[in-house]
Coordinates of C-alpha atoms in Angstrom, one line a residue:
X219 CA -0.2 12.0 -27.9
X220 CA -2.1 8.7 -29.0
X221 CA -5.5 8.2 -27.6
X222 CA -7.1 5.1 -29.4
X223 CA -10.8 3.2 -29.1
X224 CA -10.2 0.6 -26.1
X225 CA -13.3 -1.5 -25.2
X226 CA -15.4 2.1 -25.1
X227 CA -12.7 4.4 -24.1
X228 CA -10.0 6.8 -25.3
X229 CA -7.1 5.2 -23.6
X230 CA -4.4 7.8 -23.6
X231 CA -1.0 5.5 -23.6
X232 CA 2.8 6.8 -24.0
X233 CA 5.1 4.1 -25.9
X234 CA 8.8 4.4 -25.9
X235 CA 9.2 2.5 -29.0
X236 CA 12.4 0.3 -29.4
X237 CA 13.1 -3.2 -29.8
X238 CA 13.9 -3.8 -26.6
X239 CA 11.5 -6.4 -24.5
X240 CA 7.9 -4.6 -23.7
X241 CA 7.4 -3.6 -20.2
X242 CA 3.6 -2.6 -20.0
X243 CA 3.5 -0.4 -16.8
X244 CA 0.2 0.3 -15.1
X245 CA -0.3 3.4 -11.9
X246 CA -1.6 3.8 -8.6
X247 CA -4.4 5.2 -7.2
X248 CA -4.7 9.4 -8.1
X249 CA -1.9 8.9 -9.9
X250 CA -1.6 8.8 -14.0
X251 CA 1.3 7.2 -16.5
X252 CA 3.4 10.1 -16.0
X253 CA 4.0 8.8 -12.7
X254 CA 6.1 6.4 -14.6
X255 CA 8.7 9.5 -16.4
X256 CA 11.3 9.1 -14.4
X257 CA 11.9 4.8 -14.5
X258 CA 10.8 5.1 -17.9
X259 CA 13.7 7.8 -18.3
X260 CA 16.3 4.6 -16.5
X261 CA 14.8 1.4 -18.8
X262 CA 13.9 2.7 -21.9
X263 CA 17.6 2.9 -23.6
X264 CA 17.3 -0.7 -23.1
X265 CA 13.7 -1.9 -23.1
X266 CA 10.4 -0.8 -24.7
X267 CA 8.5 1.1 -21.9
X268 CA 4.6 1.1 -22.4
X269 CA 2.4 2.7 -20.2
X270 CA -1.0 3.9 -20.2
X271 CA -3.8 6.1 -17.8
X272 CA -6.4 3.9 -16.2
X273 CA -9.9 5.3 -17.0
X274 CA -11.0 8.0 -15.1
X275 CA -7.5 8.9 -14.2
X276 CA -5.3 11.5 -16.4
X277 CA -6.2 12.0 -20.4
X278 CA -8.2 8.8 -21.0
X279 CA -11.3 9.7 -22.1
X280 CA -13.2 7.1 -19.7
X281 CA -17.1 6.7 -20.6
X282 CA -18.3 7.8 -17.0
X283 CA -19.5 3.9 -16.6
X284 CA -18.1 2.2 -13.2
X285 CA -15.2 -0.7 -13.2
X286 CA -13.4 -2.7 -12.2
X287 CA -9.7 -3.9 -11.7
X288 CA -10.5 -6.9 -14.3
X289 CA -11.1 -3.9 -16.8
X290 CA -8.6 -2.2 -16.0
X291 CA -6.4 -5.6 -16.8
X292 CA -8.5 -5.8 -20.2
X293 CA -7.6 -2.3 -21.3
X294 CA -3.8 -3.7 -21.1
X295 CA -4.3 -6.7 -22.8
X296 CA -6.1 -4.7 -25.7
X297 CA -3.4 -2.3 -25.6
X298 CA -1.2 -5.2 -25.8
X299 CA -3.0 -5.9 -29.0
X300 CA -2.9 -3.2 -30.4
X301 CA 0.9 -2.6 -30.4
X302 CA 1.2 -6.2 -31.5
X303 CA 2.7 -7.4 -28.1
X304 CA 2.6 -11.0 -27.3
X305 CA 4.3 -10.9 -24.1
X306 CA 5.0 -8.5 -21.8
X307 CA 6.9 -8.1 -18.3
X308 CA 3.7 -6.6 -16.4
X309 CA 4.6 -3.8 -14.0
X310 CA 1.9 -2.5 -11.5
X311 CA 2.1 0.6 -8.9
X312 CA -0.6 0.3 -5.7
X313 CA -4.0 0.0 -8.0
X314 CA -1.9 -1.3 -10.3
X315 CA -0.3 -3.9 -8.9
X316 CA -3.9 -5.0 -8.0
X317 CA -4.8 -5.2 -11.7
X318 CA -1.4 -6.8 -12.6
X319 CA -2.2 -10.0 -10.6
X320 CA -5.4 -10.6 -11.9
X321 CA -3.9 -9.8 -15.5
X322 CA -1.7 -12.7 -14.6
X323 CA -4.1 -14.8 -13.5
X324 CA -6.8 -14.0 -16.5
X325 CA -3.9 -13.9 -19.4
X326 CA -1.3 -15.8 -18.2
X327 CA 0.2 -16.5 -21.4
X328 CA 0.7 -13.0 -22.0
X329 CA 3.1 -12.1 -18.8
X330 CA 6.4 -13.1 -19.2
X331 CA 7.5 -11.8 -15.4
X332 CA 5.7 -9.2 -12.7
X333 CA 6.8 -6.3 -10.6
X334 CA 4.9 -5.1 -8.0
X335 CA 5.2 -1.8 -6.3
X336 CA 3.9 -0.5 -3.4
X337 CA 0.9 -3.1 -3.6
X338 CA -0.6 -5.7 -2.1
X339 CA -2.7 -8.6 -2.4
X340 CA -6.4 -9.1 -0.7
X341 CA -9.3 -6.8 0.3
X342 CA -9.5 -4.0 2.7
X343 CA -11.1 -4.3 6.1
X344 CA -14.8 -3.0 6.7
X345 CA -12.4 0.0 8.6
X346 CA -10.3 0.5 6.2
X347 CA -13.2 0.7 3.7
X348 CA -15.1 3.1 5.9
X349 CA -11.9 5.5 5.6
X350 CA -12.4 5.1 2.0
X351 CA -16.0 5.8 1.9
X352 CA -15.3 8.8 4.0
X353 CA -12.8 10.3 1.1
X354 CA -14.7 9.5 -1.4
X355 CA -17.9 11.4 0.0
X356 CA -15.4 14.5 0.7
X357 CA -14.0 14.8 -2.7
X358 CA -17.7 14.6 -4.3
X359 CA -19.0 17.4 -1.7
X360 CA -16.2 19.3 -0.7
X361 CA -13.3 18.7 -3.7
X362 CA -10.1 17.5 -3.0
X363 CA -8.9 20.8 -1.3
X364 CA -9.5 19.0 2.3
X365 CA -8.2 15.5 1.5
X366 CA -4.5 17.1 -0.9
X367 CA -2.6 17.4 2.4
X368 CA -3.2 13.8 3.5
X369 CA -2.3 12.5 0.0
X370 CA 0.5 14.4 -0.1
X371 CA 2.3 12.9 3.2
X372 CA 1.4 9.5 2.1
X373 CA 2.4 9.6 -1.2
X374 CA 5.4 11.7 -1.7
X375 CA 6.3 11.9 1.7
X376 CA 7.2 15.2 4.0
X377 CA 10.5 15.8 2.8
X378 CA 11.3 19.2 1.8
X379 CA 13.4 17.2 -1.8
X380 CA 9.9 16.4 -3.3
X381 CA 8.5 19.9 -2.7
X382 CA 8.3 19.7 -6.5
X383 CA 6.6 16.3 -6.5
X384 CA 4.4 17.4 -4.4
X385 CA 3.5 20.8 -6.4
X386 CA 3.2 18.8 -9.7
X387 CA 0.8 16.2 -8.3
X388 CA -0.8 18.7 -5.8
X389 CA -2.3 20.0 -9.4
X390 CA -2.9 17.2 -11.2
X391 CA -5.2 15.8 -8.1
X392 CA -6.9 19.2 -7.6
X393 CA -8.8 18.7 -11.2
X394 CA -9.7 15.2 -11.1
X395 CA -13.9 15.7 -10.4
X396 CA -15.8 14.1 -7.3
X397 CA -17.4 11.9 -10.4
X398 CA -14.0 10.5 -11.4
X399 CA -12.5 10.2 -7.9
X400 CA -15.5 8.0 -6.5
X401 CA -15.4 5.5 -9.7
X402 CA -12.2 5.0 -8.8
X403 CA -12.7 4.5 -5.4
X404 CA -14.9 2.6 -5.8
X405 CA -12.9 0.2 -7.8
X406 CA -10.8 -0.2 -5.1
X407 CA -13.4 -0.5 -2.4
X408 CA -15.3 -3.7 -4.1
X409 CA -12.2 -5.3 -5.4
X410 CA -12.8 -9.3 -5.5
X411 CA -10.3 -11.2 -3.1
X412 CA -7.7 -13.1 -4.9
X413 CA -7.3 -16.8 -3.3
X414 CA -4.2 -18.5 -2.1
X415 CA -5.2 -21.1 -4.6
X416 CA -5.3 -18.5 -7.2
X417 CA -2.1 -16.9 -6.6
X418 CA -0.3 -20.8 -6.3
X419 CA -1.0 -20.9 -10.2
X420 CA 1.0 -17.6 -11.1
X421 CA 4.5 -18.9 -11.6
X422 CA 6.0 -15.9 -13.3
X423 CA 9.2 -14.6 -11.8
X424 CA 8.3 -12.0 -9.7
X425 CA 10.2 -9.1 -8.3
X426 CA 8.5 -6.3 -5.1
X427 CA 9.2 -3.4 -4.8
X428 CA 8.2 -1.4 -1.0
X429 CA 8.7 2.1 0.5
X430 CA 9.9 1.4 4.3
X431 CA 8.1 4.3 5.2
X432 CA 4.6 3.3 3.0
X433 CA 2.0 4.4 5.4
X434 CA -1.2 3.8 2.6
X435 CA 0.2 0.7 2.3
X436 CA 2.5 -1.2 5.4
X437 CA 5.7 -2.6 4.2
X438 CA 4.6 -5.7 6.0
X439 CA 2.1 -6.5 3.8
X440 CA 3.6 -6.0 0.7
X441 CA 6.6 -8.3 1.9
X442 CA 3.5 -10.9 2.5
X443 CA 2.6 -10.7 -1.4
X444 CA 6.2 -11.2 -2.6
X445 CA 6.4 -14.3 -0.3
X446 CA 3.4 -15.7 -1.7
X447 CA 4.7 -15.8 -5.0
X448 CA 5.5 -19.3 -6.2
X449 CA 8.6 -17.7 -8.1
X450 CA 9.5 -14.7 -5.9
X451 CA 13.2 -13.6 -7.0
X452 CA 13.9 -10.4 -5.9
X453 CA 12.5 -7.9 -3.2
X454 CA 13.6 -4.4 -3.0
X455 CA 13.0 -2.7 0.1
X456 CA 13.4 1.8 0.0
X457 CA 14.7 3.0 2.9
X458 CA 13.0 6.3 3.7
X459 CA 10.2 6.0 1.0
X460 CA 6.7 6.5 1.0
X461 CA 4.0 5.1 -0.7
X462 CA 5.2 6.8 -4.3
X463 CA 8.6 5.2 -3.8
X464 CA 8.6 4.8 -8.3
X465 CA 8.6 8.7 -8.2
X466 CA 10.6 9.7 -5.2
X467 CA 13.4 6.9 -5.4
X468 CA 13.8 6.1 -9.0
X469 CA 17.5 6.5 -8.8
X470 CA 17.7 4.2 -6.1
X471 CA 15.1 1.3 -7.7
X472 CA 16.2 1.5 -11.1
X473 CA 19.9 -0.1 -10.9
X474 CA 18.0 -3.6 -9.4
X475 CA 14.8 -3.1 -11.3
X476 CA 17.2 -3.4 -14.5
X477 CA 19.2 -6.4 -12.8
X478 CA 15.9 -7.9 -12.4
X479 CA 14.3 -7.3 -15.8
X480 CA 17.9 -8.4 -17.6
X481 CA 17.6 -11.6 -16.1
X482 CA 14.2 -12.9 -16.7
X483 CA 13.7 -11.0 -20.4

């Protein structure tokens, strides 16, 4: 599995390889590029799926030092680099979708369209924030054993089809220390609010993607973020999903998700 030297860390990345167009895929919050298996399993007969684990989050080797979203939107650009792509479609989950904007707005020339799932666009409020802060402080004291049910729901969701899911990432959160959890959180917490102005200059096409049942984050405001988008083209709304809709629904997002991605690649 390649891990290479990305502006001081071992980024872990998966490539699909191909000569299809380069979709460079970026993950939520807890989550890692794995998250991405089953879309990658729908687009990669036709398109070159890259993905890769933010730091602190699965097998990058992250340096321990905070960041910040605009690193995380370096570490793709250098990726980029490195695999010798120019241009990308730029596809971002929750905590990614907050590092795909502003990898549209610092690298413009390197996006060729966006998808944004289960995201956003703007800062928490001081409440919202102060729910963070409390997680955060838990998983550093306590571990994650008292927060994994509450993940859980809003992630995967309750139903008893994702038991699975809900094993598999169950795991995977359990070993991530306090250390890595609160850099993270962190990131999320001091994010930098992206301006009206700011987002009037991406004119990408852009498609959203939204759980109807996303309870981390309300459909309502990612439907806000599509219609900001000066070149919004497709919104895709999953009935019954939560906030991991990319995991849970797959089947149902990919036949759109491919409509969208043959049309502006």
């Amino acid at each position: 599995m390649p891990v290479i030297p990305i502006n001081g860390q071992g980024l872990f990345y998966e490539d699909s390889g191909g000569s299809g167009f380069p979709i460079v895929m970026m993950h939520g919050f807890l989550f890692d590029q794995s998250m991405y298996d089953p879309v990658v399993a729908a687009l990669s007969p036709r398109y070159r799926c890259v993905r890769f684990d933010a730091r602190s989050f699965g097998q990058t080797e992250w340096d321990g030092k905070p960041y910040d979203l605009y690193d995380t939107a370096a570490d793709c650009i250098a990726l980029m680099d490195h695999l010798n792509i120019d241009q990308a479609v730029i596809m971002g989950m929750s905590q990614g979708g907050y590092a795909a904007i502003r990898v549209a707005l610092k690298y413009p020339q390197r996006v060729q369209a966006l998808v944004f799932a289960s995201t956003y666009n703007g800062v928490d409020t001081d409440d919202v924030k102060g729910v963070y802060r409390s997680m955060r402080d838990t998983w550093l004291n306590m571990g994650a054993d008292p927060l994994l049910p509450t993940f859980l729901t809003l992630f995967i969701g309750m139903d008893d089809a994702h038991a699975g899911l809900r094993e598999t990432w169950s795991a995977k959160w359990a070993a991530r220390t306090g250390e890595q959890i609160a850099a993270a959180m962190n990131n999320l917490i001091e994010r930098d609010d992206i301006t009206p102005e700011q987002v009037a200059t991406i004119t990408v096409p852009v498609m959203s993607i939204h759980g109807e049942a996303d309870q981390g984050i309300p459909l309502a405001l990612g439907e806000a973020l599509y219609e900001s988008m000066p070149n919004k083209q497709t919104i895709l709304r999953v009935p019954e999903a939560a906030h991991g809709a990319l995991i849970t629904h797959a089947v149902v997002i990919a036949p759109p998700l491919i409509e969208f991605l043959d049309r502006v690649t």
